[in-house]
Amino acid sequence: MTFIKGICLLPLLFAGLFSTETVNKEEAINGDYSATSILEAADYNYTRTTTMFFNADAYNEIKDVNYFEFTQTRTTLWTKQGLFMHNNSASEGVNSGYLNQNGNMLHYYLKNGHEDINGTKDSVVVDRNDGQYDIHEFEGFGTLHKIKYMSLNNNLASYFSPVEGVENRYQLTFDDSLSNKDALLKEFMYFIAPCYTNPLVDGENYLTFDRLEISCSTDLSEVNYYLYVDASDFTKLDTDNSITGLFATAVINNINTTKIAAIEDYLAN
């Protein structure tokens, strides 16, 4: 299943994304890893498993208003030259990918869905050329490469504070003291909740976001991103998350070992 309402063409303006006057909270390391280590743990190659926690009523209210079709669970395999999205369903489930070829970003799907990930070029059906973009730089995707770039060049980690009492966990609060918070929030929203666009309902964005948290495993082989909503939106979440306000998570693993064999074979021939 491809995006039925179009490709995610949602430009973000990163120029001047951060103020240069920040307190370097990165020095306050909580546990074995710093916020910088977590933000930079992966770049081009990883597997991302994302989950949103809308309750049934909220999902039914927002799914037809959201600009793109979206699912609350999704697995995305990222490599240097390709990505593929699925939701562990058969061929009728999520089945959508993009690849870099000759300076262009091409959309494709696999003939038998995620079952063809380890297949050959014959499994790949390219159905659209979306122009001269790189998948890791494309403005409509939230990617770890862009997040890492923000970290390296804009000292993103300095905005994170340790979560008290929890090792290797940091939080970033989306308050008015954060320079250009809306642009930064969108980048993380695209990454943690892919294809959700937070549309206007009754003149207001459907969700108001409160904070972002990041954490990692003891060996930095798995990284976690958590996106929280404001208390006013807790009632839109499922029972397990309506108390804490956790809206969506992204689990990052298989760092530097993720493969899409069908795309590798397609690009090699």
PDB file of C-alpha atoms in Angstrom:
ATOM      1  CA  MET A   1       0.000   0.000   0.000  1.00  0.00           C
ATOM      2  CA  THR A   2       1.454   3.332  -1.019  1.00  0.00           C
ATOM      3  CA  PHE A   3       0.558   6.756   0.263  1.00  0.00           C
ATOM      4  CA  ILE A   4      -2.827   7.352  -1.334  1.00  0.00           C
ATOM      5  CA  LYS A   5      -2.795  11.104  -0.856  1.00  0.00           C
ATOM      6  CA  GLY A   6       0.670  11.774  -2.208  1.00  0.00           C
ATOM      7  CA  ILE A   7       4.266  11.921  -1.105  1.00  0.00           C
ATOM      8  CA  CYS A   8       5.217  13.698   2.106  1.00  0.00           C
ATOM      9  CA  LEU A   9       6.217  17.053   0.613  1.00  0.00           C
ATOM     10  CA  LEU A  10       6.342  19.079   3.805  1.00  0.00           C
ATOM     11  CA  PRO A  11       9.242  21.508   3.648  1.00  0.00           C
ATOM     12  CA  LEU A  12      11.035  22.450   6.821  1.00  0.00           C
ATOM     13  CA  LEU A  13      13.209  25.479   7.181  1.00  0.00           C
ATOM     14  CA  PHE A  14      16.267  24.676   9.236  1.00  0.00           C
ATOM     15  CA  ALA A  15      18.141  27.932   8.749  1.00  0.00           C
ATOM     16  CA  GLY A  16      18.515  29.527  12.134  1.00  0.00           C
ATOM     17  CA  LEU A  17      16.844  26.554  13.784  1.00  0.00           C
ATOM     18  CA  PHE A  18      18.686  27.072  17.019  1.00  0.00           C
ATOM     19  CA  SER A  19      19.736  30.026  19.094  1.00  0.00           C
ATOM     20  CA  THR A  20      23.466  30.212  19.739  1.00  0.00           C
ATOM     21  CA  GLU A  21      22.848  31.243  23.350  1.00  0.00           C
ATOM     22  CA  THR A  22      22.283  27.930  25.083  1.00  0.00           C
ATOM     23  CA  VAL A  23      23.238  26.387  28.376  1.00  0.00           C
ATOM     24  CA  ASN A  24      25.415  23.375  27.703  1.00  0.00           C
ATOM     25  CA  LYS A  25      23.465  20.707  29.534  1.00  0.00           C
ATOM     26  CA  GLU A  26      25.443  18.068  27.649  1.00  0.00           C
ATOM     27  CA  GLU A  27      28.045  18.268  30.403  1.00  0.00           C
ATOM     28  CA  ALA A  28      25.486  16.858  32.844  1.00  0.00           C
ATOM     29  CA  ILE A  29      25.897  13.232  31.805  1.00  0.00           C
ATOM     30  CA  ASN A  30      23.458  10.825  33.455  1.00  0.00           C
ATOM     31  CA  GLY A  31      24.908   7.310  33.319  1.00  0.00           C
ATOM     32  CA  ASP A  32      27.239   5.804  30.745  1.00  0.00           C
ATOM     33  CA  TYR A  33      26.118   7.733  27.655  1.00  0.00           C
ATOM     34  CA  SER A  34      25.599  11.388  26.867  1.00  0.00           C
ATOM     35  CA  ALA A  35      22.700  12.851  24.894  1.00  0.00           C
ATOM     36  CA  THR A  36      25.126  13.385  22.006  1.00  0.00           C
ATOM     37  CA  SER A  37      26.014   9.682  21.992  1.00  0.00           C
ATOM     38  CA  ILE A  38      22.346   8.730  21.747  1.00  0.00           C
ATOM     39  CA  LEU A  39      21.495  11.269  19.047  1.00  0.00           C
ATOM     40  CA  GLU A  40      24.480  10.205  16.948  1.00  0.00           C
ATOM     41  CA  ALA A  41      24.268   6.441  17.467  1.00  0.00           C
ATOM     42  CA  ALA A  42      22.917   5.861  13.956  1.00  0.00           C
ATOM     43  CA  ASP A  43      23.078   7.682  10.659  1.00  0.00           C
ATOM     44  CA  TYR A  44      22.221   6.043   7.313  1.00  0.00           C
ATOM     45  CA  ASN A  45      21.678   2.415   8.298  1.00  0.00           C
ATOM     46  CA  TYR A  46      19.196   1.185  10.907  1.00  0.00           C
ATOM     47  CA  THR A  47      15.777  -0.362  11.467  1.00  0.00           C
ATOM     48  CA  ARG A  48      13.081   1.867  12.945  1.00  0.00           C
ATOM     49  CA  THR A  49       9.948   0.432  14.583  1.00  0.00           C
ATOM     50  CA  THR A  50       7.348   3.092  15.323  1.00  0.00           C
ATOM     51  CA  THR A  51       4.113   2.961  17.313  1.00  0.00           C
ATOM     52  CA  MET A  52       1.431   5.570  17.945  1.00  0.00           C
ATOM     53  CA  PHE A  53      -1.011   5.282  20.819  1.00  0.00           C
ATOM     54  CA  PHE A  54      -4.252   6.931  19.678  1.00  0.00           C
ATOM     55  CA  ASN A  55      -7.328   5.350  21.225  1.00  0.00           C
ATOM     56  CA  ALA A  56      -9.951   4.052  18.795  1.00  0.00           C
ATOM     57  CA  ASP A  57     -12.151   7.149  18.922  1.00  0.00           C
ATOM     58  CA  ALA A  58      -9.254   9.540  18.300  1.00  0.00           C
ATOM     59  CA  TYR A  59      -7.838   7.404  15.496  1.00  0.00           C
ATOM     60  CA  ASN A  60     -11.187   7.280  13.727  1.00  0.00           C
ATOM     61  CA  GLU A  61     -11.544  11.036  14.154  1.00  0.00           C
ATOM     62  CA  ILE A  62      -8.147  11.912  12.722  1.00  0.00           C
ATOM     63  CA  LYS A  63      -7.386   9.235  10.118  1.00  0.00           C
ATOM     64  CA  ASP A  64      -9.481  10.780   7.342  1.00  0.00           C
ATOM     65  CA  VAL A  65      -8.414  14.345   8.182  1.00  0.00           C
ATOM     66  CA  ASN A  66      -4.685  13.626   8.227  1.00  0.00           C
ATOM     67  CA  TYR A  67      -3.059  14.581   4.932  1.00  0.00           C
ATOM     68  CA  PHE A  68      -1.551  11.121   4.393  1.00  0.00           C
ATOM     69  CA  GLU A  69      -2.861   7.681   5.082  1.00  0.00           C
ATOM     70  CA  PHE A  70      -1.074   6.421   8.187  1.00  0.00           C
ATOM     71  CA  THR A  71      -0.915   3.334  10.364  1.00  0.00           C
ATOM     72  CA  GLN A  72      -0.215   3.331  14.076  1.00  0.00           C
ATOM     73  CA  THR A  73       2.496   0.699  13.727  1.00  0.00           C
ATOM     74  CA  ARG A  74       5.211   0.653  11.100  1.00  0.00           C
ATOM     75  CA  THR A  75       8.656  -0.820  10.544  1.00  0.00           C
ATOM     76  CA  THR A  76      11.096   1.034   8.312  1.00  0.00           C
ATOM     77  CA  LEU A  77      14.379  -0.377   7.062  1.00  0.00           C
ATOM     78  CA  TRP A  78      16.894   2.351   6.214  1.00  0.00           C
ATOM     79  CA  THR A  79      20.057   1.784   4.205  1.00  0.00           C
ATOM     80  CA  LYS A  80      22.394   4.177   2.431  1.00  0.00           C
ATOM     81  CA  GLN A  81      20.465   3.942  -0.841  1.00  0.00           C
ATOM     82  CA  GLY A  82      16.993   2.806   0.120  1.00  0.00           C
ATOM     83  CA  LEU A  83      14.199   2.532   2.641  1.00  0.00           C
ATOM     84  CA  PHE A  84      11.264   0.162   2.902  1.00  0.00           C
ATOM     85  CA  MET A  85       8.176   0.417   5.112  1.00  0.00           C
ATOM     86  CA  HIS A  86       5.897  -2.402   6.221  1.00  0.00           C
ATOM     87  CA  ASN A  87       3.733  -3.351   9.191  1.00  0.00           C
ATOM     88  CA  ASN A  88       4.382  -7.079   9.355  1.00  0.00           C
ATOM     89  CA  SER A  89       1.227  -7.796   7.369  1.00  0.00           C
ATOM     90  CA  ALA A  90       0.822  -9.764   4.185  1.00  0.00           C
ATOM     91  CA  SER A  91       0.941  -8.119   0.779  1.00  0.00           C
ATOM     92  CA  GLU A  92      -2.182  -6.035   1.486  1.00  0.00           C
ATOM     93  CA  GLY A  93      -0.438  -4.235   4.361  1.00  0.00           C
ATOM     94  CA  VAL A  94       1.978  -1.290   4.265  1.00  0.00           C
ATOM     95  CA  ASN A  95       4.229  -1.853   1.258  1.00  0.00           C
ATOM     96  CA  SER A  96       6.074   1.302   0.273  1.00  0.00           C
ATOM     97  CA  GLY A  97       9.668   2.308  -0.282  1.00  0.00           C
ATOM     98  CA  TYR A  98      12.050   4.834  -1.786  1.00  0.00           C
ATOM     99  CA  LEU A  99      15.483   4.446  -3.293  1.00  0.00           C
ATOM    100  CA  ASN A 100      18.265   6.664  -4.574  1.00  0.00           C
ATOM    101  CA  GLN A 101      19.232   6.129  -8.212  1.00  0.00           C
ATOM    102  CA  ASN A 102      21.157   8.465 -10.516  1.00  0.00           C
ATOM    103  CA  GLY A 103      20.468  11.447  -8.281  1.00  0.00           C
ATOM    104  CA  ASN A 104      16.726  10.813  -8.136  1.00  0.00           C
ATOM    105  CA  MET A 105      14.430   9.536  -5.399  1.00  0.00           C
ATOM    106  CA  LEU A 106      12.232   6.776  -6.798  1.00  0.00           C
ATOM    107  CA  HIS A 107       9.158   5.301  -5.140  1.00  0.00           C
ATOM    108  CA  TYR A 108       8.719   1.538  -5.308  1.00  0.00           C
ATOM    109  CA  TYR A 109       6.859  -1.370  -3.786  1.00  0.00           C
ATOM    110  CA  LEU A 110       7.653  -5.077  -3.514  1.00  0.00           C
ATOM    111  CA  LYS A 111       5.524  -7.584  -5.402  1.00  0.00           C
ATOM    112  CA  ASN A 112       4.787  -9.657  -2.305  1.00  0.00           C
ATOM    113  CA  GLY A 113       5.195  -6.974   0.311  1.00  0.00           C
ATOM    114  CA  HIS A 114       7.675  -7.387   3.145  1.00  0.00           C
ATOM    115  CA  GLU A 115       8.077 -11.071   2.272  1.00  0.00           C
ATOM    116  CA  ASP A 116      10.273  -9.912  -0.641  1.00  0.00           C
ATOM    117  CA  ILE A 117      12.742  -7.868   1.437  1.00  0.00           C
ATOM    118  CA  ASN A 118      15.329 -10.597   1.016  1.00  0.00           C
ATOM    119  CA  GLY A 119      14.393 -11.215  -2.610  1.00  0.00           C
ATOM    120  CA  THR A 120      15.967 -10.074  -5.863  1.00  0.00           C
ATOM    121  CA  LYS A 121      15.538  -7.160  -8.270  1.00  0.00           C
ATOM    122  CA  ASP A 122      12.577  -8.979  -9.808  1.00  0.00           C
ATOM    123  CA  SER A 123      10.615  -8.224  -6.637  1.00  0.00           C
ATOM    124  CA  VAL A 124      11.020  -4.445  -7.048  1.00  0.00           C
ATOM    125  CA  VAL A 125       8.355  -2.415  -8.873  1.00  0.00           C
ATOM    126  CA  VAL A 126       9.316   1.251  -9.362  1.00  0.00           C
ATOM    127  CA  ASP A 127       6.144   3.235  -9.978  1.00  0.00           C
ATOM    128  CA  ARG A 128       7.170   6.871  -9.557  1.00  0.00           C
ATOM    129  CA  ASN A 129      10.086   9.285  -9.894  1.00  0.00           C
ATOM    130  CA  ASP A 130       9.760  11.924  -7.186  1.00  0.00           C
ATOM    131  CA  GLY A 131      12.596  14.126  -8.384  1.00  0.00           C
ATOM    132  CA  GLN A 132      16.179  15.006  -7.579  1.00  0.00           C
ATOM    133  CA  TYR A 133      16.308  14.351  -3.863  1.00  0.00           C
ATOM    134  CA  ASP A 134      18.285  12.145  -1.536  1.00  0.00           C
ATOM    135  CA  ILE A 135      16.111  10.010   0.736  1.00  0.00           C
ATOM    136  CA  HIS A 136      18.167  10.914   3.821  1.00  0.00           C
ATOM    137  CA  GLU A 137      17.964  14.647   3.100  1.00  0.00           C
ATOM    138  CA  PHE A 138      14.406  14.839   1.786  1.00  0.00           C
ATOM    139  CA  GLU A 139      12.436  17.560   3.562  1.00  0.00           C
ATOM    140  CA  GLY A 140       9.299  15.471   3.976  1.00  0.00           C
ATOM    141  CA  PHE A 141      11.006  12.664   5.910  1.00  0.00           C
ATOM    142  CA  GLY A 142      12.207  12.725   9.477  1.00  0.00           C
ATOM    143  CA  THR A 143      15.577  10.948   9.304  1.00  0.00           C
ATOM    144  CA  LEU A 144      18.352  10.202  11.742  1.00  0.00           C
ATOM    145  CA  HIS A 145      20.832  11.678   9.280  1.00  0.00           C
ATOM    146  CA  LYS A 146      19.151  15.073   9.541  1.00  0.00           C
ATOM    147  CA  ILE A 147      18.777  14.738  13.312  1.00  0.00           C
ATOM    148  CA  LYS A 148      22.458  13.844  13.575  1.00  0.00           C
ATOM    149  CA  TYR A 149      23.351  16.820  11.381  1.00  0.00           C
ATOM    150  CA  MET A 150      21.401  19.108  13.701  1.00  0.00           C
ATOM    151  CA  SER A 151      23.261  17.595  16.624  1.00  0.00           C
ATOM    152  CA  LEU A 152      26.709  18.039  15.098  1.00  0.00           C
ATOM    153  CA  ASN A 153      26.223  21.516  13.690  1.00  0.00           C
ATOM    154  CA  ASN A 154      23.743  23.148  16.019  1.00  0.00           C
ATOM    155  CA  ASN A 155      24.626  21.530  19.347  1.00  0.00           C
ATOM    156  CA  LEU A 156      21.176  19.966  19.611  1.00  0.00           C
ATOM    157  CA  ALA A 157      22.232  17.886  22.597  1.00  0.00           C
ATOM    158  CA  SER A 158      22.681  21.037  24.669  1.00  0.00           C
ATOM    159  CA  TYR A 159      18.894  21.391  24.776  1.00  0.00           C
ATOM    160  CA  PHE A 160      18.445  18.019  26.496  1.00  0.00           C
ATOM    161  CA  SER A 161      18.397  17.580  30.273  1.00  0.00           C
ATOM    162  CA  PRO A 162      18.909  14.269  32.115  1.00  0.00           C
ATOM    163  CA  VAL A 163      15.727  12.562  33.301  1.00  0.00           C
ATOM    164  CA  GLU A 164      16.147  12.383  37.039  1.00  0.00           C
ATOM    165  CA  GLY A 165      16.715   8.918  38.432  1.00  0.00           C
ATOM    166  CA  VAL A 166      17.010   7.144  35.061  1.00  0.00           C
ATOM    167  CA  GLU A 167      20.341   6.364  33.462  1.00  0.00           C
ATOM    168  CA  ASN A 168      20.910   7.129  29.784  1.00  0.00           C
ATOM    169  CA  ARG A 169      17.632   9.024  29.396  1.00  0.00           C
ATOM    170  CA  TYR A 170      17.254  12.705  28.455  1.00  0.00           C
ATOM    171  CA  GLN A 171      14.382  15.044  27.738  1.00  0.00           C
ATOM    172  CA  LEU A 172      13.774  18.074  25.541  1.00  0.00           C
ATOM    173  CA  THR A 173      10.806  20.269  26.496  1.00  0.00           C
ATOM    174  CA  PHE A 174       8.943  22.056  23.707  1.00  0.00           C
ATOM    175  CA  ASP A 175       8.428  25.362  25.491  1.00  0.00           C
ATOM    176  CA  ASP A 176       8.730  28.928  24.248  1.00  0.00           C
ATOM    177  CA  SER A 177      12.363  29.169  25.361  1.00  0.00           C
ATOM    178  CA  LEU A 178      13.333  26.754  22.569  1.00  0.00           C
ATOM    179  CA  SER A 179      14.341  28.607  19.436  1.00  0.00           C
ATOM    180  CA  ASN A 180      12.105  27.714  16.478  1.00  0.00           C
ATOM    181  CA  LYS A 181      10.493  24.937  18.470  1.00  0.00           C
ATOM    182  CA  ASP A 182       7.783  24.255  15.868  1.00  0.00           C
ATOM    183  CA  ALA A 183      10.256  23.357  13.130  1.00  0.00           C
ATOM    184  CA  LEU A 184      12.254  21.170  15.493  1.00  0.00           C
ATOM    185  CA  LEU A 185       9.124  19.471  16.789  1.00  0.00           C
ATOM    186  CA  LYS A 186       7.971  18.665  13.248  1.00  0.00           C
ATOM    187  CA  GLU A 187      11.296  17.018  12.416  1.00  0.00           C
ATOM    188  CA  PHE A 188      11.008  14.678  15.376  1.00  0.00           C
ATOM    189  CA  MET A 189       7.282  14.096  14.782  1.00  0.00           C
ATOM    190  CA  TYR A 190       7.968  13.005  11.198  1.00  0.00           C
ATOM    191  CA  PHE A 191      10.594  10.617  12.515  1.00  0.00           C
ATOM    192  CA  ILE A 192       8.719   9.125  15.495  1.00  0.00           C
ATOM    193  CA  ALA A 193       5.214   9.176  13.974  1.00  0.00           C
ATOM    194  CA  PRO A 194       5.792   8.747  10.211  1.00  0.00           C
ATOM    195  CA  CYS A 195       3.108  10.150   7.906  1.00  0.00           C
ATOM    196  CA  TYR A 196       1.161  11.724  10.787  1.00  0.00           C
ATOM    197  CA  THR A 197       0.863  15.456  10.003  1.00  0.00           C
ATOM    198  CA  ASN A 198      -0.988  16.786  13.089  1.00  0.00           C
ATOM    199  CA  PRO A 199      -3.746  18.440  11.022  1.00  0.00           C
ATOM    200  CA  LEU A 200      -6.006  21.274  12.086  1.00  0.00           C
ATOM    201  CA  VAL A 201      -9.301  20.277  13.686  1.00  0.00           C
ATOM    202  CA  ASP A 202     -11.678  23.107  14.611  1.00  0.00           C
ATOM    203  CA  GLY A 203      -8.888  25.537  13.807  1.00  0.00           C
ATOM    204  CA  GLU A 204      -6.297  23.976  16.125  1.00  0.00           C
ATOM    205  CA  ASN A 205      -3.612  21.332  15.659  1.00  0.00           C
ATOM    206  CA  TYR A 206      -5.094  18.031  16.769  1.00  0.00           C
ATOM    207  CA  LEU A 207      -2.282  17.409  19.251  1.00  0.00           C
ATOM    208  CA  THR A 208      -0.174  19.737  21.365  1.00  0.00           C
ATOM    209  CA  PHE A 209       3.246  18.258  22.102  1.00  0.00           C
ATOM    210  CA  ASP A 210       4.923  18.625  25.458  1.00  0.00           C
ATOM    211  CA  ARG A 211       8.354  16.996  25.273  1.00  0.00           C
ATOM    212  CA  LEU A 212      10.675  14.513  23.622  1.00  0.00           C
ATOM    213  CA  GLU A 213      12.724  11.914  25.485  1.00  0.00           C
ATOM    214  CA  ILE A 214      15.589   9.741  24.257  1.00  0.00           C
ATOM    215  CA  SER A 215      17.267   6.725  25.808  1.00  0.00           C
ATOM    216  CA  CYS A 216      19.557   3.845  24.889  1.00  0.00           C
ATOM    217  CA  SER A 217      20.468   0.321  25.913  1.00  0.00           C
ATOM    218  CA  THR A 218      23.529  -0.348  28.039  1.00  0.00           C
ATOM    219  CA  ASP A 219      25.641  -1.123  24.951  1.00  0.00           C
ATOM    220  CA  LEU A 220      24.131   1.598  22.706  1.00  0.00           C
ATOM    221  CA  SER A 221      22.896  -1.052  20.265  1.00  0.00           C
ATOM    222  CA  GLU A 222      19.302   0.143  20.650  1.00  0.00           C
ATOM    223  CA  VAL A 223      18.091   3.735  20.823  1.00  0.00           C
ATOM    224  CA  ASN A 224      14.602   4.886  21.794  1.00  0.00           C
ATOM    225  CA  TYR A 225      12.697   8.075  21.021  1.00  0.00           C
ATOM    226  CA  TYR A 226       9.525   9.016  22.927  1.00  0.00           C
ATOM    227  CA  LEU A 227       7.109  11.815  21.983  1.00  0.00           C
ATOM    228  CA  TYR A 228       4.710  13.131  24.651  1.00  0.00           C
ATOM    229  CA  VAL A 229       1.587  15.277  24.337  1.00  0.00           C
ATOM    230  CA  ASP A 230       0.292  17.984  26.635  1.00  0.00           C
ATOM    231  CA  ALA A 231      -2.098  16.990  29.429  1.00  0.00           C
ATOM    232  CA  SER A 232      -5.003  18.468  27.464  1.00  0.00           C
ATOM    233  CA  ASP A 233      -4.646  15.606  24.938  1.00  0.00           C
ATOM    234  CA  PHE A 234      -4.258  12.661  27.316  1.00  0.00           C
ATOM    235  CA  THR A 235      -7.872  11.631  26.604  1.00  0.00           C
ATOM    236  CA  LYS A 236      -6.954  10.933  22.959  1.00  0.00           C
ATOM    237  CA  LEU A 237      -4.538   8.163  23.935  1.00  0.00           C
ATOM    238  CA  ASP A 238      -5.116   4.521  24.735  1.00  0.00           C
ATOM    239  CA  THR A 239      -5.586   3.429  28.325  1.00  0.00           C
ATOM    240  CA  ASP A 240      -1.952   2.494  28.976  1.00  0.00           C
ATOM    241  CA  ASN A 241      -0.639   5.895  27.867  1.00  0.00           C
ATOM    242  CA  SER A 242      -3.450   8.259  28.881  1.00  0.00           C
ATOM    243  CA  ILE A 243      -1.775   8.773  32.282  1.00  0.00           C
ATOM    244  CA  THR A 244       1.735   9.668  31.094  1.00  0.00           C
ATOM    245  CA  GLY A 245       0.850  11.313  27.781  1.00  0.00           C
ATOM    246  CA  LEU A 246       3.131   9.119  25.680  1.00  0.00           C
ATOM    247  CA  PHE A 247       1.887   9.530  22.101  1.00  0.00           C
ATOM    248  CA  ALA A 248       4.479   7.688  19.991  1.00  0.00           C
ATOM    249  CA  THR A 249       7.736   5.761  20.207  1.00  0.00           C
ATOM    250  CA  ALA A 250      10.503   4.883  17.776  1.00  0.00           C
ATOM    251  CA  VAL A 251      12.849   1.995  18.507  1.00  0.00           C
ATOM    252  CA  ILE A 252      16.120   2.045  16.561  1.00  0.00           C
ATOM    253  CA  ASN A 253      18.167  -1.149  16.237  1.00  0.00           C
ATOM    254  CA  ASN A 254      20.103  -3.250  13.706  1.00  0.00           C
ATOM    255  CA  ILE A 255      22.365  -0.216  13.428  1.00  0.00           C
ATOM    256  CA  ASN A 256      24.788  -0.593  10.486  1.00  0.00           C
ATOM    257  CA  THR A 257      23.506  -4.138   9.830  1.00  0.00           C
ATOM    258  CA  THR A 258      20.132  -3.417   8.194  1.00  0.00           C
ATOM    259  CA  LYS A 259      19.783  -4.777   4.647  1.00  0.00           C
ATOM    260  CA  ILE A 260      17.160  -4.608   1.898  1.00  0.00           C
ATOM    261  CA  ALA A 261      18.520  -7.361  -0.350  1.00  0.00           C
ATOM    262  CA  ALA A 262      15.994  -6.750  -3.136  1.00  0.00           C
ATOM    263  CA  ILE A 263      17.073  -3.110  -3.438  1.00  0.00           C
ATOM    264  CA  GLU A 264      20.763  -3.978  -3.292  1.00  0.00           C
ATOM    265  CA  ASP A 265      20.243  -6.382  -6.194  1.00  0.00           C
ATOM    266  CA  TYR A 266      18.129  -3.843  -8.103  1.00  0.00           C
ATOM    267  CA  LEU A 267      20.729  -1.095  -7.810  1.00  0.00           C
ATOM    268  CA  ALA A 268      23.614  -3.448  -8.666  1.00  0.00           C
ATOM    269  CA  ASN A 269      22.062  -4.389 -12.011  1.00  0.00           C
TER     270      ASN A 269
END
